[in-house]
Structures are given as C-alpha cells and as structure tokens.
mmCIF file of C-alpha atoms in Angstrom:
data_model
loop_
_atom_site.group_PDB
_atom_site.id
_atom_site.type_symbol
_atom_site.label_atom_id
_atom_site.label_comp_id
_atom_site.label_asym_id
_atom_site.label_seq_id
_atom_site.Cartn_x
_atom_site.Cartn_y
_atom_site.Cartn_z
ATOM 1 C CA MET A 1 19.815 5.590 41.080
ATOM 2 C CA PRO A 2 18.474 6.124 37.556
ATOM 3 C CA ALA A 3 14.750 6.041 36.938
ATOM 4 C CA ALA A 4 13.128 2.729 36.043
ATOM 5 C CA ILE A 5 12.536 1.917 32.411
ATOM 6 C CA GLU A 6 8.784 2.162 31.667
ATOM 7 C CA PHE A 7 7.322 -0.895 29.917
ATOM 8 C CA TRP A 8 3.793 -0.220 28.626
ATOM 9 C CA PHE A 9 1.997 -3.205 27.122
ATOM 10 C CA ASP A 10 -1.243 -5.014 26.523
ATOM 11 C CA PHE A 11 -1.559 -8.744 27.396
ATOM 12 C CA THR A 12 -3.151 -9.405 23.977
ATOM 13 C CA SER A 13 -0.191 -7.904 22.079
ATOM 14 C CA PRO A 14 2.183 -10.539 20.541
ATOM 15 C CA TYR A 15 5.094 -8.131 20.286
ATOM 16 C CA SER A 16 4.499 -7.066 23.901
ATOM 17 C CA TYR A 17 4.875 -10.697 24.928
ATOM 18 C CA LEU A 18 8.150 -11.034 23.053
ATOM 19 C CA ALA A 19 9.435 -7.825 24.698
ATOM 20 C CA ALA A 20 8.261 -8.957 28.144
ATOM 21 C CA GLU A 21 10.479 -12.028 27.775
ATOM 22 C CA LYS A 22 13.535 -9.892 27.157
ATOM 23 C CA ILE A 23 13.253 -6.445 28.723
ATOM 24 C CA ASP A 24 14.188 -7.159 32.336
ATOM 25 C CA ALA A 25 17.376 -9.083 31.425
ATOM 26 C CA LEU A 26 18.368 -6.371 29.022
ATOM 27 C CA ALA A 27 17.806 -3.655 31.634
ATOM 28 C CA ALA A 28 19.674 -5.632 34.301
ATOM 29 C CA THR A 29 22.771 -5.681 32.095
ATOM 30 C CA TYR A 30 22.876 -1.950 32.540
ATOM 31 C CA GLN A 31 21.867 -1.969 36.236
ATOM 32 C CA ARG A 32 18.374 -0.700 35.406
ATOM 33 C CA ARG A 33 14.934 -1.731 36.719
ATOM 34 C CA VAL A 34 11.772 -2.032 34.603
ATOM 35 C CA ASP A 35 8.400 -0.752 35.706
ATOM 36 C CA TRP A 36 5.619 -2.735 34.001
ATOM 37 C CA HIS A 37 2.298 -1.125 33.050
ATOM 38 C CA PRO A 38 -0.412 -3.197 31.316
ATOM 39 C CA ILE A 39 -2.947 -1.016 29.476
ATOM 40 C CA LEU A 40 -5.890 -1.381 27.102
ATOM 41 C CA LEU A 41 -4.511 -0.939 23.616
ATOM 42 C CA GLY A 42 -7.999 -0.778 22.145
ATOM 43 C CA VAL A 43 -8.518 2.557 23.887
ATOM 44 C CA ALA A 44 -5.387 3.920 22.236
ATOM 45 C CA PHE A 45 -6.578 2.568 18.871
ATOM 46 C CA GLN A 46 -9.757 4.626 19.257
ATOM 47 C CA THR A 47 -7.520 7.679 19.394
ATOM 48 C CA THR A 48 -5.504 6.758 16.275
ATOM 49 C CA LYS A 49 -8.365 4.974 14.471
ATOM 50 C CA ALA A 50 -6.039 1.983 14.127
ATOM 51 C CA LEU A 51 -7.169 -1.588 13.543
ATOM 52 C CA PRO A 52 -5.550 -4.619 15.177
ATOM 53 C CA ILE A 53 -2.677 -5.315 12.851
ATOM 54 C CA VAL A 54 -3.885 -8.757 11.768
ATOM 55 C CA GLN A 55 -7.070 -7.150 10.409
ATOM 56 C CA VAL A 56 -5.281 -4.787 7.996
ATOM 57 C CA PRO A 57 -5.247 -6.048 4.377
ATOM 58 C CA LEU A 58 -1.795 -7.435 3.296
ATOM 59 C CA LYS A 59 -0.194 -6.176 6.524
ATOM 60 C CA GLY A 60 -2.261 -8.602 8.493
ATOM 61 C CA GLU A 61 -1.018 -11.646 6.599
ATOM 62 C CA TYR A 62 2.543 -10.401 6.821
ATOM 63 C CA SER A 63 2.226 -9.708 10.539
ATOM 64 C CA LEU A 64 1.254 -13.304 11.314
ATOM 65 C CA ARG A 65 4.397 -14.489 9.521
ATOM 66 C CA ASP A 66 6.465 -11.795 11.198
ATOM 67 C CA MET A 67 5.270 -12.646 14.705
ATOM 68 C CA ASP A 68 6.181 -16.299 14.256
ATOM 69 C CA ARG A 69 9.565 -15.438 12.724
ATOM 70 C CA SER A 70 10.345 -12.755 15.344
ATOM 71 C CA ALA A 71 9.594 -15.282 18.110
ATOM 72 C CA ARG A 72 12.005 -17.762 16.526
ATOM 73 C CA PHE A 73 14.583 -15.011 16.022
ATOM 74 C CA LEU A 74 14.374 -14.134 19.737
ATOM 75 C CA GLY A 75 14.192 -17.775 20.871
ATOM 76 C CA VAL A 76 10.772 -17.376 22.508
ATOM 77 C CA PRO A 77 8.031 -20.065 22.253
ATOM 78 C CA PHE A 78 5.024 -18.707 20.353
ATOM 79 C CA LYS A 79 1.792 -20.027 18.879
ATOM 80 C CA PHE A 80 -0.701 -17.513 17.497
ATOM 81 C CA PRO A 81 -3.866 -17.788 19.658
ATOM 82 C CA SER A 82 -7.075 -19.225 18.182
ATOM 83 C CA ARG A 83 -9.006 -16.263 19.705
ATOM 84 C CA PHE A 84 -7.380 -12.902 18.935
ATOM 85 C CA PRO A 85 -7.343 -10.141 20.005
ATOM 86 C CA LEU A 86 -8.932 -10.608 23.451
ATOM 87 C CA PRO A 87 -10.081 -8.144 26.098
ATOM 88 C CA THR A 88 -7.473 -8.054 28.842
ATOM 89 C CA HIS A 89 -9.246 -6.114 31.607
ATOM 90 C CA ALA A 90 -9.182 -8.897 34.183
ATOM 91 C CA ALA A 91 -5.508 -9.688 33.722
ATOM 92 C CA ALA A 92 -4.449 -6.056 33.746
ATOM 93 C CA ARG A 93 -6.490 -5.242 36.893
ATOM 94 C CA ALA A 94 -5.022 -8.245 38.624
ATOM 95 C CA PHE A 95 -1.531 -7.165 37.700
ATOM 96 C CA TYR A 96 -1.941 -3.765 39.325
ATOM 97 C CA TRP A 97 -3.406 -5.206 42.527
ATOM 98 C CA LEU A 98 -0.486 -7.571 42.758
ATOM 99 C CA LYS A 99 1.969 -4.806 41.966
ATOM 100 C CA ASP A 100 0.604 -2.788 44.858
ATOM 101 C CA ASN A 101 -0.033 -5.626 47.315
ATOM 102 C CA ALA A 102 2.423 -8.386 46.545
ATOM 103 C CA PRO A 103 4.951 -6.836 44.178
ATOM 104 C CA ALA A 104 7.238 -9.823 43.925
ATOM 105 C CA THR A 105 4.441 -11.798 42.333
ATOM 106 C CA ALA A 106 3.364 -9.269 39.694
ATOM 107 C CA LYS A 107 5.913 -9.961 36.920
ATOM 108 C CA PRO A 108 5.849 -13.743 37.294
ATOM 109 C CA PHE A 109 2.012 -13.528 37.116
ATOM 110 C CA ALA A 110 2.258 -11.339 33.966
ATOM 111 C CA LEU A 111 4.646 -13.753 32.297
ATOM 112 C CA ALA A 112 2.327 -16.642 33.184
ATOM 113 C CA ILE A 113 -0.603 -14.776 31.586
ATOM 114 C CA PHE A 114 1.462 -14.165 28.419
ATOM 115 C CA HIS A 115 2.406 -17.863 28.250
ATOM 116 C CA ALA A 116 -1.159 -18.970 28.869
ATOM 117 C CA PHE A 117 -2.282 -16.873 25.863
ATOM 118 C CA PHE A 118 0.665 -17.136 23.448
ATOM 119 C CA VAL A 119 1.832 -20.670 24.181
ATOM 120 C CA ALA A 120 -1.106 -22.626 25.680
ATOM 121 C CA ASP A 121 -3.888 -20.808 23.756
ATOM 122 C CA SER A 122 -5.908 -20.162 26.901
ATOM 123 C CA ASP A 123 -8.777 -17.665 26.934
ATOM 124 C CA ILE A 124 -7.217 -14.967 29.145
ATOM 125 C CA SER A 125 -10.317 -12.751 28.679
ATOM 126 C CA ASP A 126 -12.060 -15.092 31.155
ATOM 127 C CA PRO A 127 -11.587 -13.872 34.730
ATOM 128 C CA ASP A 128 -11.737 -17.496 35.947
ATOM 129 C CA VAL A 129 -8.818 -18.362 33.708
ATOM 130 C CA VAL A 130 -6.890 -15.370 35.056
ATOM 131 C CA LEU A 131 -7.639 -16.315 38.653
ATOM 132 C CA GLY A 132 -6.612 -19.934 37.927
ATOM 133 C CA ILE A 133 -3.278 -18.768 36.599
ATOM 134 C CA ALA A 134 -2.788 -16.582 39.687
ATOM 135 C CA ALA A 135 -3.635 -19.516 41.970
ATOM 136 C CA GLU A 136 -1.000 -21.636 40.225
ATOM 137 C CA GLN A 137 1.503 -18.901 41.156
ATOM 138 C CA GLY A 138 0.489 -19.216 44.806
ATOM 139 C CA ILE A 139 -1.632 -16.083 44.826
ATOM 140 C CA ASP A 140 -4.787 -15.939 46.984
ATOM 141 C CA ARG A 141 -7.530 -16.523 44.434
ATOM 142 C CA ILE A 142 -10.422 -15.264 46.544
ATOM 143 C CA ALA A 143 -8.656 -12.059 47.552
ATOM 144 C CA LEU A 144 -7.696 -11.398 43.930
ATOM 145 C CA ALA A 145 -11.224 -12.117 42.659
ATOM 146 C CA GLN A 146 -12.579 -9.518 45.083
ATOM 147 C CA ALA A 147 -9.883 -7.045 44.227
ATOM 148 C CA ILE A 148 -10.337 -6.981 40.476
ATOM 149 C CA ALA A 149 -14.121 -6.425 40.796
ATOM 150 C CA THR A 150 -13.756 -3.181 42.730
ATOM 151 C CA PRO A 151 -14.380 0.283 41.212
ATOM 152 C CA GLU A 152 -10.826 1.178 42.274
ATOM 153 C CA ALA A 153 -9.360 -1.601 40.146
ATOM 154 C CA LYS A 154 -11.379 -0.447 37.120
ATOM 155 C CA GLU A 155 -10.414 3.149 37.671
ATOM 156 C CA ARG A 156 -6.731 2.315 38.063
ATOM 157 C CA LEU A 157 -6.593 0.597 34.661
ATOM 158 C CA LYS A 158 -8.450 3.459 33.020
ATOM 159 C CA GLN A 159 -5.985 5.924 34.525
ATOM 160 C CA GLU A 160 -2.941 3.891 33.531
ATOM 161 C CA THR A 161 -4.263 3.692 29.975
ATOM 162 C CA ALA A 162 -4.945 7.412 29.849
ATOM 163 C CA THR A 163 -1.458 8.118 31.255
ATOM 164 C CA ALA A 164 0.037 5.953 28.509
ATOM 165 C CA ILE A 165 -1.803 7.765 25.757
ATOM 166 C CA GLY A 166 -0.719 11.006 27.388
ATOM 167 C CA LYS A 167 2.879 9.787 26.971
ATOM 168 C CA GLY A 168 2.236 9.228 23.270
ATOM 169 C CA LEU A 169 1.449 5.492 23.238
ATOM 170 C CA PHE A 170 -0.286 4.408 20.054
ATOM 171 C CA GLY A 171 0.859 0.770 19.915
ATOM 172 C CA ALA A 172 2.573 -1.808 22.138
ATOM 173 C CA PRO A 173 5.051 -2.506 23.499
ATOM 174 C CA TYR A 174 5.901 1.108 24.193
ATOM 175 C CA ILE A 175 9.101 1.446 26.213
ATOM 176 C CA ILE A 176 10.352 4.711 27.688
ATOM 177 C CA VAL A 177 13.978 5.100 28.692
ATOM 178 C CA ASP A 178 14.814 8.396 30.419
ATOM 179 C CA GLY A 179 12.017 10.167 28.511
ATOM 180 C CA GLU A 180 12.859 8.588 25.136
ATOM 181 C CA PRO A 181 9.992 6.470 23.725
ATOM 182 C CA PHE A 182 10.628 3.290 21.748
ATOM 183 C CA TRP A 183 7.799 1.428 20.017
ATOM 184 C CA GLY A 184 8.084 -2.311 19.296
ATOM 185 C CA VAL A 185 10.123 -5.289 20.291
ATOM 186 C CA ASP A 186 12.258 -4.564 17.225
ATOM 187 C CA ARG A 187 13.577 -1.441 19.015
ATOM 188 C CA LEU A 188 15.361 -3.527 21.671
ATOM 189 C CA PRO A 189 18.738 -3.125 19.849
ATOM 190 C CA GLN A 190 18.291 0.670 19.894
ATOM 191 C CA ILE A 191 17.308 0.534 23.592
ATOM 192 C CA GLU A 192 20.431 -1.494 24.337
ATOM 193 C CA THR A 193 22.654 1.053 22.615
ATOM 194 C CA TRP A 194 20.768 3.866 24.393
ATOM 195 C CA LEU A 195 21.415 2.239 27.768
ATOM 196 C CA ALA A 196 25.060 1.521 26.905
ATOM 197 C CA THR A 197 25.823 4.998 25.743
ATOM 198 C CA GLY A 198 23.398 7.201 27.700
ATOM 199 C CA GLY A 199 21.648 8.226 24.512
ATOM 200 C CA PHE A 200 22.752 8.736 20.900
ATOM 201 C CA MET B 1 24.170 -18.878 -7.894
ATOM 202 C CA PRO B 2 21.395 -17.958 -5.437
ATOM 203 C CA ALA B 3 18.592 -15.631 -6.523
ATOM 204 C CA ALA B 4 19.056 -11.931 -5.915
ATOM 205 C CA ILE B 5 17.512 -10.355 -2.832
ATOM 206 C CA GLU B 6 14.503 -8.245 -3.913
ATOM 207 C CA PHE B 7 14.528 -4.683 -2.527
ATOM 208 C CA TRP B 8 11.181 -2.910 -3.052
ATOM 209 C CA PHE B 9 11.042 0.699 -2.030
ATOM 210 C CA ASP B 10 9.669 4.187 -2.679
ATOM 211 C CA PHE B 11 12.029 7.153 -3.018
ATOM 212 C CA THR B 12 9.791 9.105 -0.635
ATOM 213 C CA SER B 13 10.061 6.545 2.180
ATOM 214 C CA PRO B 14 12.561 7.450 4.940
ATOM 215 C CA TYR B 15 13.018 3.861 6.141
ATOM 216 C CA SER B 16 13.579 2.821 2.479
ATOM 217 C CA TYR B 17 16.423 5.342 2.283
ATOM 218 C CA LEU B 18 18.013 3.935 5.463
ATOM 219 C CA ALA B 19 17.732 0.387 4.088
ATOM 220 C CA ALA B 20 19.134 1.458 0.702
ATOM 221 C CA GLU B 21 22.257 2.676 2.468
ATOM 222 C CA LYS B 22 22.824 -0.764 4.046
ATOM 223 C CA ILE B 23 21.297 -3.573 2.022
ATOM 224 C CA ASP B 24 23.935 -4.111 -0.686
ATOM 225 C CA ALA B 25 26.822 -4.282 1.823
ATOM 226 C CA LEU B 26 24.851 -6.675 3.978
ATOM 227 C CA ALA B 27 24.037 -8.907 1.009
ATOM 228 C CA ALA B 28 27.638 -8.849 -0.231
ATOM 229 C CA THR B 29 28.828 -10.305 3.120
ATOM 230 C CA TYR B 30 26.847 -13.399 2.170
ATOM 231 C CA GLN B 31 27.821 -13.324 -1.531
ATOM 232 C CA ARG B 32 24.361 -12.197 -2.549
ATOM 233 C CA ARG B 33 23.236 -9.497 -5.007
ATOM 234 C CA VAL B 34 20.324 -7.114 -4.530
ATOM 235 C CA ASP B 35 17.758 -6.289 -7.225
ATOM 236 C CA TRP B 36 16.286 -2.829 -6.603
ATOM 237 C CA HIS B 37 12.650 -1.992 -7.538
ATOM 238 C CA PRO B 38 11.237 1.450 -6.836
ATOM 239 C CA ILE B 39 7.460 1.516 -6.664
ATOM 240 C CA LEU B 40 4.615 3.908 -5.827
ATOM 241 C CA LEU B 41 3.783 3.296 -2.198
ATOM 242 C CA GLY B 42 0.653 5.425 -2.438
ATOM 243 C CA VAL B 43 -0.896 2.812 -4.729
ATOM 244 C CA ALA B 44 -0.301 0.153 -2.127
ATOM 245 C CA PHE B 45 -1.786 2.423 0.542
ATOM 246 C CA GLN B 46 -4.989 2.614 -1.518
ATOM 247 C CA THR B 47 -5.205 -1.170 -1.085
ATOM 248 C CA THR B 48 -4.719 -1.097 2.646
ATOM 249 C CA LYS B 49 -6.371 2.267 3.312
ATOM 250 C CA ALA B 50 -3.226 3.348 5.089
ATOM 251 C CA LEU B 51 -2.100 6.933 5.657
ATOM 252 C CA PRO B 52 1.449 8.160 5.358
ATOM 253 C CA ILE B 53 2.851 7.337 8.821
ATOM 254 C CA VAL B 54 3.528 10.954 9.753
ATOM 255 C CA GLN B 55 -0.144 11.799 9.309
ATOM 256 C CA VAL B 56 -1.371 9.193 11.888
ATOM 257 C CA PRO B 57 -2.232 10.742 15.337
ATOM 258 C CA LEU B 58 0.441 10.007 17.977
ATOM 259 C CA LYS B 59 2.201 7.529 15.640
ATOM 260 C CA GLY B 60 3.104 10.420 13.372
ATOM 261 C CA GLU B 61 4.874 12.371 16.067
ATOM 262 C CA TYR B 62 6.667 9.268 17.264
ATOM 263 C CA SER B 63 7.706 8.308 13.715
ATOM 264 C CA LEU B 64 9.493 11.623 13.141
ATOM 265 C CA ARG B 65 11.516 11.011 16.269
ATOM 266 C CA ASP B 66 12.095 7.377 15.377
ATOM 267 C CA MET B 67 13.311 8.224 11.837
ATOM 268 C CA ASP B 68 15.910 10.633 13.206
ATOM 269 C CA ARG B 69 17.006 8.209 15.876
ATOM 270 C CA SER B 70 17.088 5.239 13.511
ATOM 271 C CA ALA B 71 19.300 7.206 11.178
ATOM 272 C CA ARG B 72 21.694 8.050 13.985
ATOM 273 C CA PHE B 73 21.585 4.406 15.110
ATOM 274 C CA LEU B 74 22.606 3.286 11.591
ATOM 275 C CA GLY B 75 25.094 6.112 11.088
ATOM 276 C CA VAL B 76 23.265 7.555 8.070
ATOM 277 C CA PRO B 77 22.874 11.344 7.515
ATOM 278 C CA PHE B 78 19.203 12.341 7.651
ATOM 279 C CA LYS B 79 17.134 15.472 7.715
ATOM 280 C CA PHE B 80 13.351 15.172 7.455
ATOM 281 C CA PRO B 81 12.320 16.910 4.225
ATOM 282 C CA SER B 82 10.317 20.134 4.302
ATOM 283 C CA ARG B 83 7.952 18.702 1.658
ATOM 284 C CA PHE B 84 6.752 15.207 2.517
ATOM 285 C CA PRO B 85 5.671 12.839 1.163
ATOM 286 C CA LEU B 86 6.377 13.628 -2.496
ATOM 287 C CA PRO B 87 5.329 11.863 -5.721
ATOM 288 C CA THR B 88 8.258 9.857 -7.029
ATOM 289 C CA HIS B 89 7.118 8.936 -10.505
ATOM 290 C CA ALA B 90 9.976 10.731 -12.336
ATOM 291 C CA ALA B 91 12.709 9.279 -10.166
ATOM 292 C CA ALA B 92 11.299 5.734 -10.337
ATOM 293 C CA ARG B 93 10.781 5.816 -14.124
ATOM 294 C CA ALA B 94 14.350 7.122 -14.538
ATOM 295 C CA PHE B 95 15.639 4.302 -12.352
ATOM 296 C CA TYR B 96 14.088 1.558 -14.530
ATOM 297 C CA TRP B 97 15.384 3.166 -17.726
ATOM 298 C CA LEU B 98 18.875 3.273 -16.283
ATOM 299 C CA LYS B 99 18.540 -0.266 -14.931
ATOM 300 C CA ASP B 100 17.705 -1.501 -18.438
ATOM 301 C CA ASN B 101 19.991 0.697 -20.418
ATOM 302 C CA ALA B 102 22.978 1.625 -18.235
ATOM 303 C CA PRO B 103 22.726 -0.752 -15.256
ATOM 304 C CA ALA B 104 25.930 0.314 -13.549
ATOM 305 C CA THR B 105 24.482 3.816 -13.095
ATOM 306 C CA ALA B 106 21.108 2.835 -11.605
ATOM 307 C CA LYS B 107 21.997 2.304 -7.946
ATOM 308 C CA PRO B 108 24.320 5.321 -7.703
ATOM 309 C CA PHE B 109 21.535 7.411 -9.253
ATOM 310 C CA ALA B 110 19.031 5.996 -6.778
ATOM 311 C CA LEU B 111 21.306 6.791 -3.811
ATOM 312 C CA ALA B 112 21.847 10.280 -5.171
ATOM 313 C CA ILE B 113 18.048 10.757 -5.344
ATOM 314 C CA PHE B 114 17.705 9.563 -1.791
ATOM 315 C CA HIS B 115 20.409 11.974 -0.618
ATOM 316 C CA ALA B 116 18.906 14.843 -2.537
ATOM 317 C CA PHE B 117 15.618 14.269 -0.695
ATOM 318 C CA PHE B 118 16.720 13.155 2.741
ATOM 319 C CA VAL B 119 19.874 15.158 3.227
ATOM 320 C CA ALA B 120 19.690 18.215 0.836
ATOM 321 C CA ASP B 121 15.888 18.672 1.085
ATOM 322 C CA SER B 122 15.521 18.868 -2.726
ATOM 323 C CA ASP B 123 12.132 18.569 -4.441
ATOM 324 C CA ILE B 124 12.574 15.192 -6.086
ATOM 325 C CA SER B 125 9.018 15.282 -7.369
ATOM 326 C CA ASP B 126 10.269 17.826 -9.995
ATOM 327 C CA PRO B 127 11.480 16.012 -13.137
ATOM 328 C CA ASP B 128 14.014 18.794 -13.754
ATOM 329 C CA VAL B 129 15.563 18.127 -10.312
ATOM 330 C CA VAL B 130 15.650 14.397 -11.097
ATOM 331 C CA LEU B 131 17.307 15.050 -14.459
ATOM 332 C CA GLY B 132 19.807 17.438 -12.847
ATOM 333 C CA ILE B 133 20.805 14.738 -10.337
ATOM 334 C CA ALA B 134 21.179 12.273 -13.220
ATOM 335 C CA ALA B 135 23.384 14.709 -15.160
ATOM 336 C CA GLU B 136 25.643 15.143 -12.110
ATOM 337 C CA GLN B 137 26.132 11.399 -12.253
ATOM 338 C CA GLY B 138 27.288 11.640 -15.886
ATOM 339 C CA ILE B 139 23.947 10.369 -17.300
ATOM 340 C CA ASP B 140 22.693 11.798 -20.625
ATOM 341 C CA ARG B 141 20.079 14.271 -19.474
ATOM 342 C CA ILE B 142 18.299 14.651 -22.809
ATOM 343 C CA ALA B 143 18.046 10.891 -23.434
ATOM 344 C CA LEU B 144 16.742 10.349 -19.917
ATOM 345 C CA ALA B 145 14.186 13.176 -20.230
ATOM 346 C CA GLN B 146 12.799 11.572 -23.357
ATOM 347 C CA ALA B 147 12.815 8.068 -21.801
ATOM 348 C CA ILE B 148 10.775 8.934 -18.692
ATOM 349 C CA ALA B 149 8.070 10.643 -20.751
ATOM 350 C CA THR B 150 7.270 7.526 -22.828
ATOM 351 C CA PRO B 151 4.147 5.388 -22.303
ATOM 352 C CA GLU B 152 6.496 2.424 -21.793
ATOM 353 C CA ALA B 153 8.191 4.106 -18.815
ATOM 354 C CA LYS B 154 4.796 4.857 -17.227
ATOM 355 C CA GLU B 155 3.562 1.354 -17.850
ATOM 356 C CA ARG B 156 6.734 -0.185 -16.399
ATOM 357 C CA LEU B 157 6.335 1.641 -13.140
ATOM 358 C CA LYS B 158 2.657 0.640 -12.950
ATOM 359 C CA GLN B 159 3.572 -2.983 -13.543
ATOM 360 C CA GLU B 160 6.368 -3.009 -10.979
ATOM 361 C CA THR B 161 4.002 -1.532 -8.399
ATOM 362 C CA ALA B 162 1.325 -4.095 -9.213
ATOM 363 C CA THR B 163 3.909 -6.873 -8.991
ATOM 364 C CA ALA B 164 5.014 -5.641 -5.541
ATOM 365 C CA ILE B 165 1.437 -5.568 -4.239
ATOM 366 C CA GLY B 166 0.984 -9.064 -5.678
ATOM 367 C CA LYS B 167 3.935 -10.122 -3.579
ATOM 368 C CA GLY B 168 2.234 -8.704 -0.497
ATOM 369 C CA LEU B 169 3.845 -5.263 -0.268
ATOM 370 C CA PHE B 170 1.925 -2.899 2.051
ATOM 371 C CA GLY B 171 4.755 -0.676 3.199
ATOM 372 C CA ALA B 172 8.381 0.007 2.392
ATOM 373 C CA PRO B 173 11.131 -1.088 2.378
ATOM 374 C CA TYR B 174 9.872 -4.552 1.567
ATOM 375 C CA ILE B 175 12.742 -6.994 1.142
ATOM 376 C CA ILE B 176 12.291 -10.573 -0.086
ATOM 377 C CA VAL B 177 14.984 -13.142 0.568
ATOM 378 C CA ASP B 178 14.395 -16.549 -1.100
ATOM 379 C CA GLY B 179 10.639 -16.003 -0.924
ATOM 380 C CA GLU B 180 10.608 -14.727 2.683
ATOM 381 C CA PRO B 181 9.267 -11.158 2.980
ATOM 382 C CA PHE B 182 10.737 -8.675 5.513
ATOM 383 C CA TRP B 183 9.149 -5.266 6.046
ATOM 384 C CA GLY B 184 11.190 -2.348 7.376
ATOM 385 C CA VAL B 185 14.803 -1.344 7.848
ATOM 386 C CA ASP B 186 14.415 -2.731 11.435
ATOM 387 C CA ARG B 187 14.295 -6.244 9.954
ATOM 388 C CA LEU B 188 17.916 -6.066 8.696
ATOM 389 C CA PRO B 189 19.152 -8.074 11.758
ATOM 390 C CA GLN B 190 16.638 -10.822 10.943
ATOM 391 C CA ILE B 191 17.705 -10.712 7.216
ATOM 392 C CA GLU B 192 21.329 -11.051 8.256
ATOM 393 C CA THR B 193 20.549 -14.109 10.366
ATOM 394 C CA TRP B 194 18.420 -15.496 7.559
ATOM 395 C CA LEU B 195 21.312 -15.132 5.106
ATOM 396 C CA ALA B 196 23.830 -16.533 7.569
ATOM 397 C CA THR B 197 21.778 -19.601 8.468
ATOM 398 C CA GLY B 198 19.700 -20.234 5.280
ATOM 399 C CA GLY B 199 16.494 -19.478 7.211
ATOM 400 C CA PHE B 200 15.357 -19.987 10.749
#
C-alpha cells in the first residue's frame, strides 16, 4: 500500500480550505489516502519573514480577488472572513486529539471548522466556538475541552509545526506526495498528473 | 473585436517564460490576441519590498524545484540559468522598438530571448548578446543598437513598468483579460475558463 499523501495546512489559510475540500476525493481516484496535519503558519512565517499575503502591498489586494475567484473556479462556497488571519491553536489541538482518539471524526471536524470560518464568518480563534462546532459533530465537548488544555496537546502542535518546517513548509497548503512537495491549491492539477503517472 | 489580452512579464522571470510559451495559443483558441509588455519586475519589487523568489528562505529552494517541475508539466524545455536574476533593460527596450517598428518580429524575438536565457544559459543582460539574438532573427543589428540607446527607449520602458504597477502588478507573469488580473502561469486554467465562459 503506498504511503498516505501528507496534507499540511493552517485553519486560517484560505487556499488550505479550498484544498481541503478537494484533496481526499482527488487522492481516492488514485486509491490513495490523505494524512491531514494542521500547523501554525505564523511560526513558519517567522522563519521566512513573510507577511500574511493580504498585508503585502498590491499582492494583498490581488489575493483577495484571487481567493474569491479560485473558490468560484473550484465550486467551493467562500466568503472572506471579517477577522483575518486568526490564531488557530484551539482548532489544531482539537484536531490532533480527535485524530488520535476518534479518528473518524477528525476530518469532518476540520471541514466544519473551515466552513465556520470561511463561510459563516465565525471566530474560530475562540475555544468555545471550536468546542461548539465539535459538539455539533457529536463530539464530547467536555472531554475535548480538557484535552486541548493539556501540555501534551500544546507540545504536539509545536512538534507538528516544527516537523512541517523541517520538510520545507513555508506556506499552506503544503502537500507532499511520495516525497515531492507541492505548495498551493493551484498545484492540484500537477498532483493529479503525479498520481496518475507516478511522477513526471 | 474584443480587446487584446494583456501579457505583462519580465525576461528574467521563469514563470513568465513558461506563460510566454503558452499564452498566444490559448488566446487563439478563443479568437483573442495577446499584447505583450516586458517590464522591470525589480521596480515593482521595490513597491512591495519583495525579494526574488529564489532568495526567500525555504520558498527559494521549493521554487527551484517547482520551476523545473512546472516546465515538465507544461512540456517546455527549461534549465535554471547560472546567473539569476539578470537585468533585462536591453531586451525589453529592444522588444518595444521592434513592436513599434517591425511588429511581426517582436514576439519571435522575445521567445528567442527567453530561450537564450532559460535553455541556453546565455547572459541576456549583455546588450551584445541581445543584439546577436536579434541578428539571428534577421533584425538589423545596427539599427536596433542605436534604438535601444536612445532616451526615448529608456523612457518607454520606465513608462510601461509604471503602467503595469498602476494596474496592480506585483509579480510576473501578470495577465489581464477584460480587466480581470491573473498572476502566474498557474492561472492559465482559470484564464481558459474565463475566456470560454466570458467570466465566472
């Protein structure tokens, strides 16, 4: 069985959201699984001295237009959040606890977080909002609240972020197929050809 | 007749080269012409405080891999130049003089410059190299040498670059279809859909 495709992302990243809506179906076409890893993109930006894209002169204005257009192009609902970017510690820690303890719930939870932020304009930096979304998915709110407050949960997210940077991540989504890194939802066509041909 | 598609680029930009190899054929499928405009990307980077992509930590290493892979994906020959980036004043000034005075020669000359840099590793910052490439295309070397040294040629390139920044250019290629800006060769699929549907 081939290795899972690695999907590294931040819940505050618009292009990560668009990729999250597409990557599993794309992988399944080629009998591949996808292993999701939320990280803190801001930590990577400290390494590269990058700004959030919307804060870069000219590029920022373009990016807002491009996010809207890319969402329409991919057929994904999208409304740029009124608060952006947001810290995503609570959502990411919750994801890893679910991944380890109730794995079938982790991706639906992640997609619900993305929708809360990029469709419903919810403040996903608020742990109560995150827990509320989890509860709507049938997840034990109290257990999750306890889990994301532990030192282990904090350490896990730090380690995942460090691992991602060690793999070369400087932006999101960052998708690794059999060792080959692809940055951006706009690389999905290359990923598809890579999967179809075994590399080119 | 619909307006021409605007293709803004710098001769030192790898993704501009890849787009240059594809944009006219794509446009022709939808009965559209393309108006080429070389500019000085370094001037735009002063506005946005951007670095050449290959100089950004992590992103730089990725970009070299992505350029190679994107060229293979698009079926375009590519070898990253040993000198990069290079000033492209001479090539860009020559392009505009040809565009105004021998328009049929301008795009073949531009593609020959791109190939000299991104396939044959020539130093296209050297005016003698630029003039040699022009001569191989049957262009009057002496007339071109005189033309690119004039104040008018310098001013034209400054104005084109300022116009591009005024249109929001912050990177290259920057392609405008009926007022809609697209940045990057990876937006060609969106451009194709835009042309096919009249916008989405």
